[in-house]
Amino acid sequence: MSPPVLRFAPSPNGRLHLGHAYSVLQNEAEARRLGGRLLLRIEDIDPTRCRPELEAAILKDLRWLGVTFEPEVRRQSEHMDDYRAALLRLDAMGLLYPCSCSRSAIKAAAADPPSRNPDGALVYPGTCRLNAPGPDALATRLDMAKALARCGRDLSYRRFWPDGRVEEVTARPELWGDVVLARKETPTSYHLSVVVDDALQGVSHVVRGQDLEAQTDIHVLLQALLGLPTPLYQFHALIRDDRDEKLAKSRNSPALADLRAAGETPAMIRRRLGPDQV
Ligand code: GLU
């Protein structure tokens, strides 16, 4: 049997902070526990936000932290054909439709009270599915009802824990409505490329933050539609700052580079993030 495969998949749209360090160290710990290989994947599909100098900074931070990966790094921007092929397969199944709704049009068309997805955002009201879309398609959406009917079975995946426990979890992709799978300016999406890449790279165990737990249900649906294997998933806690807010690039959380400049060492960071990590 081939060894387990794990991956850390940062997006180079900002600097790495302690939350990323925690995530990569969880991946490292689980790869070690399972005797698996750890891959690095750069999720840079968004050309407006991802920059090569941020990727270089991420690689530098990871080297400094002392995490070792398999030598080959996959950069999503170099594999758009793989995502296009997956999109075409879904289209050939009749599961996609073009959408010309702007954010404000979606807001205006939402029911009162609006239905919201597990992340609290508006669920698309289906305007372009129900009526002919306008001339300028901004996005390609998955027809969720059709996709679920095509699967024709309840969807589930296996969640694994650091203590070795595994439990079966029911996936509820319907809570997300007709999700966007590609945009005019980016012919793919996070959901589509993550599913395609995890399969292409043979990822068997995904360790990611709790903030992606609910979205995993969409991934399980796409895997079923595309005939791809579903990895096991683990969701780790999110590191919070002193005000108990989730650390995010958008807020002013200290970057690893700032901590390094202030004299912190990789051992201090590892200790700070948990005794298992030293
Ligand atoms: N690229 C995603 C992020 O930086 C994580 C991908 C994943 O774990 O699926 O949040």
PDB file of C-alpha atoms and ligand atoms in Angstrom:
ATOM      1  CA  MET A   1       0.000   0.000   0.000  1.00  0.00           C
ATOM      2  CA  SER A   2       1.345   3.452  -0.853  1.00  0.00           C
ATOM      3  CA  PRO A   3       2.000   5.788   2.082  1.00  0.00           C
ATOM      4  CA  PRO A   4      -0.558   8.476   3.013  1.00  0.00           C
ATOM      5  CA  VAL A   5      -0.238  11.826   1.244  1.00  0.00           C
ATOM      6  CA  LEU A   6      -0.941  15.145   2.990  1.00  0.00           C
ATOM      7  CA  ARG A   7      -0.638  18.684   1.732  1.00  0.00           C
ATOM      8  CA  PHE A   8      -0.324  22.260   2.923  1.00  0.00           C
ATOM      9  CA  ALA A   9      -1.960  24.599   0.413  1.00  0.00           C
ATOM     10  CA  PRO A  10      -1.449  28.307   1.116  1.00  0.00           C
ATOM     11  CA  SER A  11      -2.642  31.102  -1.167  1.00  0.00           C
ATOM     12  CA  PRO A  12       0.035  33.720  -1.916  1.00  0.00           C
ATOM     13  CA  ASN A  13      -2.321  36.653  -1.385  1.00  0.00           C
ATOM     14  CA  GLY A  14      -0.789  37.765   1.892  1.00  0.00           C
ATOM     15  CA  ARG A  15       1.927  36.907   4.376  1.00  0.00           C
ATOM     16  CA  LEU A  16       1.833  33.805   6.557  1.00  0.00           C
ATOM     17  CA  HIS A  17       0.774  34.400  10.152  1.00  0.00           C
ATOM     18  CA  LEU A  18       0.531  32.177  13.215  1.00  0.00           C
ATOM     19  CA  GLY A  19      -2.683  30.574  11.970  1.00  0.00           C
ATOM     20  CA  HIS A  20      -0.872  29.273   8.892  1.00  0.00           C
ATOM     21  CA  ALA A  21       2.049  28.121  11.030  1.00  0.00           C
ATOM     22  CA  TYR A  22      -0.385  26.163  13.190  1.00  0.00           C
ATOM     23  CA  SER A  23      -1.961  24.577  10.113  1.00  0.00           C
ATOM     24  CA  VAL A  24       1.324  23.544   8.545  1.00  0.00           C
ATOM     25  CA  LEU A  25       2.572  22.161  11.869  1.00  0.00           C
ATOM     26  CA  GLN A  26      -0.623  20.128  12.253  1.00  0.00           C
ATOM     27  CA  ASN A  27       0.006  18.732   8.769  1.00  0.00           C
ATOM     28  CA  GLU A  28       3.607  17.976   9.670  1.00  0.00           C
ATOM     29  CA  ALA A  29       2.571  16.217  12.903  1.00  0.00           C
ATOM     30  CA  GLU A  30      -0.096  14.137  11.162  1.00  0.00           C
ATOM     31  CA  ALA A  31       2.245  13.224   8.288  1.00  0.00           C
ATOM     32  CA  ARG A  32       4.747  12.030  10.872  1.00  0.00           C
ATOM     33  CA  ARG A  33       2.125  10.074  12.838  1.00  0.00           C
ATOM     34  CA  LEU A  34       0.778   8.387   9.704  1.00  0.00           C
ATOM     35  CA  GLY A  35       4.167   7.830   8.085  1.00  0.00           C
ATOM     36  CA  GLY A  36       2.984   9.928   5.144  1.00  0.00           C
ATOM     37  CA  ARG A  37       4.442  12.346   2.589  1.00  0.00           C
ATOM     38  CA  LEU A  38       3.792  16.066   2.881  1.00  0.00           C
ATOM     39  CA  LEU A  39       3.258  18.106  -0.299  1.00  0.00           C
ATOM     40  CA  LEU A  40       3.248  21.859  -0.806  1.00  0.00           C
ATOM     41  CA  ARG A  41       0.702  23.367  -3.160  1.00  0.00           C
ATOM     42  CA  ILE A  42       0.494  27.046  -4.017  1.00  0.00           C
ATOM     43  CA  GLU A  43      -3.143  28.053  -4.544  1.00  0.00           C
ATOM     44  CA  ASP A  44      -2.671  31.051  -6.808  1.00  0.00           C
ATOM     45  CA  ILE A  45      -5.682  30.965  -9.127  1.00  0.00           C
ATOM     46  CA  ASP A  46      -6.643  34.577  -8.413  1.00  0.00           C
ATOM     47  CA  PRO A  47      -4.329  36.772 -10.508  1.00  0.00           C
ATOM     48  CA  THR A  48      -5.645  39.973  -8.930  1.00  0.00           C
ATOM     49  CA  ARG A  49      -4.621  39.006  -5.385  1.00  0.00           C
ATOM     50  CA  CYS A  50      -1.740  36.512  -5.722  1.00  0.00           C
ATOM     51  CA  ARG A  51       1.763  37.823  -6.272  1.00  0.00           C
ATOM     52  CA  PRO A  52       5.090  36.031  -6.915  1.00  0.00           C
ATOM     53  CA  GLU A  53       6.853  37.985  -4.161  1.00  0.00           C
ATOM     54  CA  LEU A  54       4.269  36.742  -1.672  1.00  0.00           C
ATOM     55  CA  GLU A  55       4.902  33.170  -2.833  1.00  0.00           C
ATOM     56  CA  ALA A  56       8.647  33.699  -2.336  1.00  0.00           C
ATOM     57  CA  ALA A  57       7.947  35.035   1.171  1.00  0.00           C
ATOM     58  CA  ILE A  58       5.809  31.976   1.982  1.00  0.00           C
ATOM     59  CA  LEU A  59       8.569  29.602   0.844  1.00  0.00           C
ATOM     60  CA  LYS A  60      11.073  31.523   2.962  1.00  0.00           C
ATOM     61  CA  ASP A  61       8.833  31.371   6.056  1.00  0.00           C
ATOM     62  CA  LEU A  62       8.254  27.632   5.650  1.00  0.00           C
ATOM     63  CA  ARG A  63      11.964  26.976   5.234  1.00  0.00           C
ATOM     64  CA  TRP A  64      12.660  29.069   8.324  1.00  0.00           C
ATOM     65  CA  LEU A  65      10.035  27.195  10.323  1.00  0.00           C
ATOM     66  CA  GLY A  66      11.857  24.003   9.351  1.00  0.00           C
ATOM     67  CA  VAL A  67       8.988  22.162   7.690  1.00  0.00           C
ATOM     68  CA  THR A  68      10.136  19.841   4.924  1.00  0.00           C
ATOM     69  CA  PHE A  69       8.018  18.984   1.916  1.00  0.00           C
ATOM     70  CA  GLU A  70       8.371  16.665  -1.032  1.00  0.00           C
ATOM     71  CA  PRO A  71      10.550  18.460  -3.591  1.00  0.00           C
ATOM     72  CA  GLU A  72       7.894  19.074  -6.241  1.00  0.00           C
ATOM     73  CA  VAL A  73       5.659  22.089  -5.604  1.00  0.00           C
ATOM     74  CA  ARG A  74       2.379  22.337  -7.531  1.00  0.00           C
ATOM     75  CA  ARG A  75       1.371  25.842  -8.565  1.00  0.00           C
ATOM     76  CA  GLN A  76      -2.307  26.009  -9.508  1.00  0.00           C
ATOM     77  CA  SER A  77      -1.887  28.857 -11.999  1.00  0.00           C
ATOM     78  CA  GLU A  78       0.168  26.455 -14.151  1.00  0.00           C
ATOM     79  CA  HIS A  79      -2.625  23.873 -14.361  1.00  0.00           C
ATOM     80  CA  MET A  80      -5.676  25.776 -15.594  1.00  0.00           C
ATOM     81  CA  ASP A  81      -6.221  23.099 -18.294  1.00  0.00           C
ATOM     82  CA  ASP A  82      -6.864  20.477 -15.613  1.00  0.00           C
ATOM     83  CA  TYR A  83      -9.591  22.633 -14.044  1.00  0.00           C
ATOM     84  CA  ARG A  84     -11.091  23.507 -17.436  1.00  0.00           C
ATOM     85  CA  ALA A  85     -11.327  19.790 -18.268  1.00  0.00           C
ATOM     86  CA  ALA A  86     -13.197  19.095 -15.013  1.00  0.00           C
ATOM     87  CA  LEU A  87     -15.535  22.021 -15.680  1.00  0.00           C
ATOM     88  CA  LEU A  88     -16.262  20.693 -19.182  1.00  0.00           C
ATOM     89  CA  ARG A  89     -17.139  17.285 -17.746  1.00  0.00           C
ATOM     90  CA  LEU A  90     -19.653  18.832 -15.364  1.00  0.00           C
ATOM     91  CA  ASP A  91     -21.023  20.909 -18.226  1.00  0.00           C
ATOM     92  CA  ALA A  92     -21.405  17.811 -20.400  1.00  0.00           C
ATOM     93  CA  MET A  93     -23.542  16.325 -17.597  1.00  0.00           C
ATOM     94  CA  GLY A  94     -25.831  19.380 -17.877  1.00  0.00           C
ATOM     95  CA  LEU A  95     -25.047  20.536 -14.345  1.00  0.00           C
ATOM     96  CA  LEU A  96     -23.747  24.053 -15.043  1.00  0.00           C
ATOM     97  CA  TYR A  97     -25.316  27.336 -16.128  1.00  0.00           C
ATOM     98  CA  PRO A  98     -23.982  30.813 -16.822  1.00  0.00           C
ATOM     99  CA  CYS A  99     -24.844  33.580 -14.373  1.00  0.00           C
ATOM    100  CA  SER A 100     -24.779  37.303 -15.090  1.00  0.00           C
ATOM    101  CA  CYS A 101     -25.887  38.512 -11.636  1.00  0.00           C
ATOM    102  CA  SER A 102     -23.778  41.088  -9.852  1.00  0.00           C
ATOM    103  CA  ARG A 103     -23.469  41.068  -6.077  1.00  0.00           C
ATOM    104  CA  SER A 104     -26.065  43.816  -5.808  1.00  0.00           C
ATOM    105  CA  ALA A 105     -28.478  41.970  -8.135  1.00  0.00           C
ATOM    106  CA  ILE A 106     -28.199  38.889  -5.901  1.00  0.00           C
ATOM    107  CA  LYS A 107     -28.924  41.013  -2.858  1.00  0.00           C
ATOM    108  CA  ALA A 108     -31.919  42.634  -4.525  1.00  0.00           C
ATOM    109  CA  ALA A 109     -33.358  39.265  -5.603  1.00  0.00           C
ATOM    110  CA  ALA A 110     -32.890  37.554  -2.210  1.00  0.00           C
ATOM    111  CA  ALA A 111     -35.998  36.459  -0.312  1.00  0.00           C
ATOM    112  CA  ASP A 112     -36.991  38.217   2.890  1.00  0.00           C
ATOM    113  CA  PRO A 113     -35.590  36.878   5.183  1.00  0.00           C
ATOM    114  CA  PRO A 114     -32.821  35.716   2.860  1.00  0.00           C
ATOM    115  CA  SER A 115     -31.483  32.193   3.057  1.00  0.00           C
ATOM    116  CA  ARG A 116     -27.866  32.043   4.094  1.00  0.00           C
ATOM    117  CA  ASN A 117     -25.162  29.437   3.622  1.00  0.00           C
ATOM    118  CA  PRO A 118     -23.144  27.978   6.548  1.00  0.00           C
ATOM    119  CA  ASP A 119     -20.677  30.878   6.227  1.00  0.00           C
ATOM    120  CA  GLY A 120     -23.487  33.415   6.578  1.00  0.00           C
ATOM    121  CA  ALA A 121     -23.424  34.653   2.968  1.00  0.00           C
ATOM    122  CA  LEU A 122     -26.559  34.867   0.826  1.00  0.00           C
ATOM    123  CA  VAL A 123     -27.545  31.697  -1.007  1.00  0.00           C
ATOM    124  CA  TYR A 124     -27.906  32.480  -4.715  1.00  0.00           C
ATOM    125  CA  PRO A 125     -31.648  32.822  -5.424  1.00  0.00           C
ATOM    126  CA  GLY A 126     -31.366  31.059  -8.795  1.00  0.00           C
ATOM    127  CA  THR A 127     -32.237  34.045 -10.995  1.00  0.00           C
ATOM    128  CA  CYS A 128     -30.199  32.914 -14.041  1.00  0.00           C
ATOM    129  CA  ARG A 129     -31.312  29.298 -13.647  1.00  0.00           C
ATOM    130  CA  LEU A 130     -34.955  30.336 -13.693  1.00  0.00           C
ATOM    131  CA  ASN A 131     -34.700  33.006 -16.411  1.00  0.00           C
ATOM    132  CA  ALA A 132     -32.384  33.400 -19.375  1.00  0.00           C
ATOM    133  CA  PRO A 133     -29.116  34.940 -18.141  1.00  0.00           C
ATOM    134  CA  GLY A 134     -28.116  38.407 -19.309  1.00  0.00           C
ATOM    135  CA  PRO A 135     -25.649  38.753 -22.213  1.00  0.00           C
ATOM    136  CA  ASP A 136     -22.559  39.151 -20.038  1.00  0.00           C
ATOM    137  CA  ALA A 137     -21.922  35.935 -18.072  1.00  0.00           C
ATOM    138  CA  LEU A 138     -19.839  36.734 -15.003  1.00  0.00           C
ATOM    139  CA  ALA A 139     -19.758  33.259 -13.521  1.00  0.00           C
ATOM    140  CA  THR A 140     -20.567  29.589 -14.074  1.00  0.00           C
ATOM    141  CA  ARG A 141     -22.727  28.014 -11.375  1.00  0.00           C
ATOM    142  CA  LEU A 142     -23.463  24.445 -10.369  1.00  0.00           C
ATOM    143  CA  ASP A 143     -27.164  23.569 -10.442  1.00  0.00           C
ATOM    144  CA  MET A 144     -27.232  22.097  -6.946  1.00  0.00           C
ATOM    145  CA  ALA A 145     -30.598  20.318  -7.230  1.00  0.00           C
ATOM    146  CA  LYS A 146     -29.582  18.638 -10.493  1.00  0.00           C
ATOM    147  CA  ALA A 147     -26.150  17.743  -9.104  1.00  0.00           C
ATOM    148  CA  LEU A 148     -27.690  16.077  -6.047  1.00  0.00           C
ATOM    149  CA  ALA A 149     -30.198  14.217  -8.198  1.00  0.00           C
ATOM    150  CA  ARG A 150     -27.355  12.997 -10.415  1.00  0.00           C
ATOM    151  CA  CYS A 151     -25.519  11.609  -7.367  1.00  0.00           C
ATOM    152  CA  GLY A 152     -28.693   9.929  -6.229  1.00  0.00           C
ATOM    153  CA  ARG A 153     -27.345   8.967  -2.807  1.00  0.00           C
ATOM    154  CA  ASP A 154     -26.516  10.496   0.532  1.00  0.00           C
ATOM    155  CA  LEU A 155     -23.007  11.888   0.601  1.00  0.00           C
ATOM    156  CA  SER A 156     -20.594  11.326   3.428  1.00  0.00           C
ATOM    157  CA  TYR A 157     -16.904  11.338   4.206  1.00  0.00           C
ATOM    158  CA  ARG A 158     -14.589  10.083   6.913  1.00  0.00           C
ATOM    159  CA  ARG A 159     -13.236  12.527   9.461  1.00  0.00           C
ATOM    160  CA  PHE A 160     -10.042  11.528  11.261  1.00  0.00           C
ATOM    161  CA  TRP A 161      -8.560  12.773  14.530  1.00  0.00           C
ATOM    162  CA  PRO A 162      -4.996  13.049  15.849  1.00  0.00           C
ATOM    163  CA  ASP A 163      -5.722  10.220  18.314  1.00  0.00           C
ATOM    164  CA  GLY A 164      -6.495   7.841  15.445  1.00  0.00           C
ATOM    165  CA  ARG A 165     -10.287   7.939  15.724  1.00  0.00           C
ATOM    166  CA  VAL A 166     -12.233   7.963  12.453  1.00  0.00           C
ATOM    167  CA  GLU A 167     -15.912   8.886  12.140  1.00  0.00           C
ATOM    168  CA  GLU A 168     -18.373   8.971   9.270  1.00  0.00           C
ATOM    169  CA  VAL A 169     -19.827  12.444   8.620  1.00  0.00           C
ATOM    170  CA  THR A 170     -22.876  13.262   6.495  1.00  0.00           C
ATOM    171  CA  ALA A 171     -22.195  15.956   3.879  1.00  0.00           C
ATOM    172  CA  ARG A 172     -24.893  18.550   3.246  1.00  0.00           C
ATOM    173  CA  PRO A 173     -23.821  20.429   0.100  1.00  0.00           C
ATOM    174  CA  GLU A 174     -27.411  21.576  -0.476  1.00  0.00           C
ATOM    175  CA  LEU A 175     -26.929  24.210   2.239  1.00  0.00           C
ATOM    176  CA  TRP A 176     -24.659  26.113  -0.190  1.00  0.00           C
ATOM    177  CA  GLY A 177     -27.106  26.418  -3.104  1.00  0.00           C
ATOM    178  CA  ASP A 178     -25.851  26.963  -6.666  1.00  0.00           C
ATOM    179  CA  VAL A 179     -22.173  27.618  -5.940  1.00  0.00           C
ATOM    180  CA  VAL A 180     -19.859  29.387  -8.382  1.00  0.00           C
ATOM    181  CA  LEU A 181     -17.362  27.008 -10.012  1.00  0.00           C
ATOM    182  CA  ALA A 182     -15.689  29.458 -12.406  1.00  0.00           C
ATOM    183  CA  ARG A 183     -15.602  33.186 -13.027  1.00  0.00           C
ATOM    184  CA  LYS A 184     -15.136  35.277 -16.122  1.00  0.00           C
ATOM    185  CA  GLU A 185     -11.702  36.493 -14.994  1.00  0.00           C
ATOM    186  CA  THR A 186     -10.656  33.148 -13.416  1.00  0.00           C
ATOM    187  CA  PRO A 187     -11.896  30.057 -15.284  1.00  0.00           C
ATOM    188  CA  THR A 188     -11.938  27.999 -12.082  1.00  0.00           C
ATOM    189  CA  SER A 189     -12.677  28.383  -8.378  1.00  0.00           C
ATOM    190  CA  TYR A 190     -11.223  27.317  -5.042  1.00  0.00           C
ATOM    191  CA  HIS A 191     -13.722  24.426  -4.824  1.00  0.00           C
ATOM    192  CA  LEU A 192     -13.031  23.024  -8.272  1.00  0.00           C
ATOM    193  CA  SER A 193      -9.252  23.316  -8.231  1.00  0.00           C
ATOM    194  CA  VAL A 194      -8.860  21.942  -4.702  1.00  0.00           C
ATOM    195  CA  VAL A 195     -10.866  18.838  -5.621  1.00  0.00           C
ATOM    196  CA  VAL A 196      -9.047  18.275  -8.915  1.00  0.00           C
ATOM    197  CA  ASP A 197      -5.620  18.765  -7.347  1.00  0.00           C
ATOM    198  CA  ASP A 198      -6.215  16.607  -4.279  1.00  0.00           C
ATOM    199  CA  ALA A 199      -7.154  13.778  -6.651  1.00  0.00           C
ATOM    200  CA  LEU A 200      -4.328  14.394  -9.153  1.00  0.00           C
ATOM    201  CA  GLN A 201      -1.779  14.539  -6.357  1.00  0.00           C
ATOM    202  CA  GLY A 202      -3.135  11.432  -4.638  1.00  0.00           C
ATOM    203  CA  VAL A 203      -3.894  13.311  -1.403  1.00  0.00           C
ATOM    204  CA  SER A 204      -5.333  10.795   1.053  1.00  0.00           C
ATOM    205  CA  HIS A 205      -5.545  12.922   4.230  1.00  0.00           C
ATOM    206  CA  VAL A 206      -6.541  16.603   4.233  1.00  0.00           C
ATOM    207  CA  VAL A 207      -5.726  18.579   7.389  1.00  0.00           C
ATOM    208  CA  ARG A 208      -7.275  22.051   7.219  1.00  0.00           C
ATOM    209  CA  GLY A 209      -8.792  24.703   9.487  1.00  0.00           C
ATOM    210  CA  GLN A 210     -12.284  24.491  10.953  1.00  0.00           C
ATOM    211  CA  ASP A 211     -13.223  27.461   8.778  1.00  0.00           C
ATOM    212  CA  LEU A 212     -13.230  25.087   5.790  1.00  0.00           C
ATOM    213  CA  GLU A 213     -15.213  22.310   7.468  1.00  0.00           C
ATOM    214  CA  ALA A 214     -18.641  23.232   6.063  1.00  0.00           C
ATOM    215  CA  GLN A 215     -17.211  23.911   2.574  1.00  0.00           C
ATOM    216  CA  THR A 216     -15.792  20.393   2.533  1.00  0.00           C
ATOM    217  CA  ASP A 217     -19.349  19.192   1.833  1.00  0.00           C
ATOM    218  CA  ILE A 218     -19.167  20.904  -1.586  1.00  0.00           C
ATOM    219  CA  HIS A 219     -15.873  19.124  -2.246  1.00  0.00           C
ATOM    220  CA  VAL A 220     -17.392  15.743  -1.414  1.00  0.00           C
ATOM    221  CA  LEU A 221     -20.197  16.438  -3.910  1.00  0.00           C
ATOM    222  CA  LEU A 222     -17.753  17.439  -6.670  1.00  0.00           C
ATOM    223  CA  GLN A 223     -15.685  14.312  -6.016  1.00  0.00           C
ATOM    224  CA  ALA A 224     -18.796  12.150  -6.394  1.00  0.00           C
ATOM    225  CA  LEU A 225     -19.792  13.898  -9.641  1.00  0.00           C
ATOM    226  CA  LEU A 226     -16.308  13.671 -11.156  1.00  0.00           C
ATOM    227  CA  GLY A 227     -15.679  10.087  -9.982  1.00  0.00           C
ATOM    228  CA  LEU A 228     -12.745  11.154  -7.799  1.00  0.00           C
ATOM    229  CA  PRO A 229     -11.779   9.557  -4.473  1.00  0.00           C
ATOM    230  CA  THR A 230     -12.722  11.378  -1.274  1.00  0.00           C
ATOM    231  CA  PRO A 231      -9.763  11.834   1.101  1.00  0.00           C
ATOM    232  CA  LEU A 232     -10.128  11.611   4.865  1.00  0.00           C
ATOM    233  CA  TYR A 233     -10.474  15.041   6.469  1.00  0.00           C
ATOM    234  CA  GLN A 234      -9.324  16.581   9.737  1.00  0.00           C
ATOM    235  CA  PHE A 235     -10.280  20.096  10.848  1.00  0.00           C
ATOM    236  CA  HIS A 236      -8.033  21.831  13.311  1.00  0.00           C
ATOM    237  CA  ALA A 237      -8.960  24.657  15.666  1.00  0.00           C
ATOM    238  CA  LEU A 238      -8.251  28.193  14.545  1.00  0.00           C
ATOM    239  CA  ILE A 239      -5.630  30.194  16.362  1.00  0.00           C
ATOM    240  CA  ARG A 240      -7.145  33.242  18.009  1.00  0.00           C
ATOM    241  CA  ASP A 241      -5.499  36.519  18.916  1.00  0.00           C
ATOM    242  CA  ASP A 242      -5.561  38.251  22.300  1.00  0.00           C
ATOM    243  CA  ARG A 243      -9.028  39.654  21.573  1.00  0.00           C
ATOM    244  CA  ASP A 244     -10.241  36.103  20.773  1.00  0.00           C
ATOM    245  CA  GLU A 245     -10.639  36.908  17.097  1.00  0.00           C
ATOM    246  CA  LYS A 246      -9.638  34.481  14.379  1.00  0.00           C
ATOM    247  CA  LEU A 247      -6.270  35.449  12.898  1.00  0.00           C
ATOM    248  CA  ALA A 248      -6.598  36.548   9.316  1.00  0.00           C
ATOM    249  CA  LYS A 249      -4.403  38.200   6.764  1.00  0.00           C
ATOM    250  CA  SER A 250      -6.969  40.957   6.382  1.00  0.00           C
ATOM    251  CA  ARG A 251      -6.700  41.982  10.037  1.00  0.00           C
ATOM    252  CA  ASN A 252      -3.527  43.130  11.618  1.00  0.00           C
ATOM    253  CA  SER A 253      -2.229  39.811  12.856  1.00  0.00           C
ATOM    254  CA  PRO A 254       1.531  39.486  13.209  1.00  0.00           C
ATOM    255  CA  ALA A 255       3.161  37.877  10.202  1.00  0.00           C
ATOM    256  CA  LEU A 256       5.748  35.162  10.783  1.00  0.00           C
ATOM    257  CA  ALA A 257       8.256  37.503   9.126  1.00  0.00           C
ATOM    258  CA  ASP A 258       7.516  40.168  11.786  1.00  0.00           C
ATOM    259  CA  LEU A 259       7.954  37.638  14.590  1.00  0.00           C
ATOM    260  CA  ARG A 260      11.229  36.523  13.009  1.00  0.00           C
ATOM    261  CA  ALA A 261      12.411  40.146  12.759  1.00  0.00           C
ATOM    262  CA  ALA A 262      11.481  40.637  16.427  1.00  0.00           C
ATOM    263  CA  GLY A 263      13.843  37.792  17.350  1.00  0.00           C
ATOM    264  CA  GLU A 264      11.483  34.828  17.696  1.00  0.00           C
ATOM    265  CA  THR A 265      12.964  31.489  16.690  1.00  0.00           C
ATOM    266  CA  PRO A 266      11.218  28.550  14.986  1.00  0.00           C
ATOM    267  CA  ALA A 267      11.462  26.655  18.293  1.00  0.00           C
ATOM    268  CA  MET A 268       9.635  29.497  20.053  1.00  0.00           C
ATOM    269  CA  ILE A 269       6.890  29.496  17.421  1.00  0.00           C
ATOM    270  CA  ARG A 270       6.526  25.724  17.670  1.00  0.00           C
ATOM    271  CA  ARG A 271       6.340  25.931  21.463  1.00  0.00           C
ATOM    272  CA  ARG A 272       3.842  28.748  21.304  1.00  0.00           C
ATOM    273  CA  LEU A 273       1.539  26.675  19.101  1.00  0.00           C
ATOM    274  CA  GLY A 274       1.467  23.586  21.270  1.00  0.00           C
ATOM    275  CA  PRO A 275       3.704  21.167  23.127  1.00  0.00           C
ATOM    276  CA  ASP A 276       3.248  18.430  20.492  1.00  0.00           C
ATOM    277  CA  GLN A 277       4.968  20.596  17.935  1.00  0.00           C
ATOM    278  CA  VAL A 278       8.397  21.000  19.529  1.00  0.00           C
TER     279      VAL A 278
HETATM  280  N1  GLU B   1      -5.741  27.698   0.017  1.00  0.00           N
HETATM  281  C1  GLU B   1      -6.637  27.617   1.121  1.00  0.00           C
HETATM  282  C2  GLU B   1      -6.300  28.710   2.120  1.00  0.00           C
HETATM  283  O1  GLU B   1      -5.195  29.256   2.089  1.00  0.00           O
HETATM  284  C3  GLU B   1      -6.588  26.302   1.876  1.00  0.00           C
HETATM  285  C4  GLU B   1      -6.854  25.138   1.026  1.00  0.00           C
HETATM  286  C5  GLU B   1      -7.383  23.886   1.694  1.00  0.00           C
HETATM  287  O2  GLU B   1      -6.929  23.478   2.762  1.00  0.00           O
HETATM  288  O3  GLU B   1      -8.227  23.275   1.072  1.00  0.00           O
HETATM  289  O4  GLU B   1      -7.128  29.003   2.950  1.00  0.00           O
END
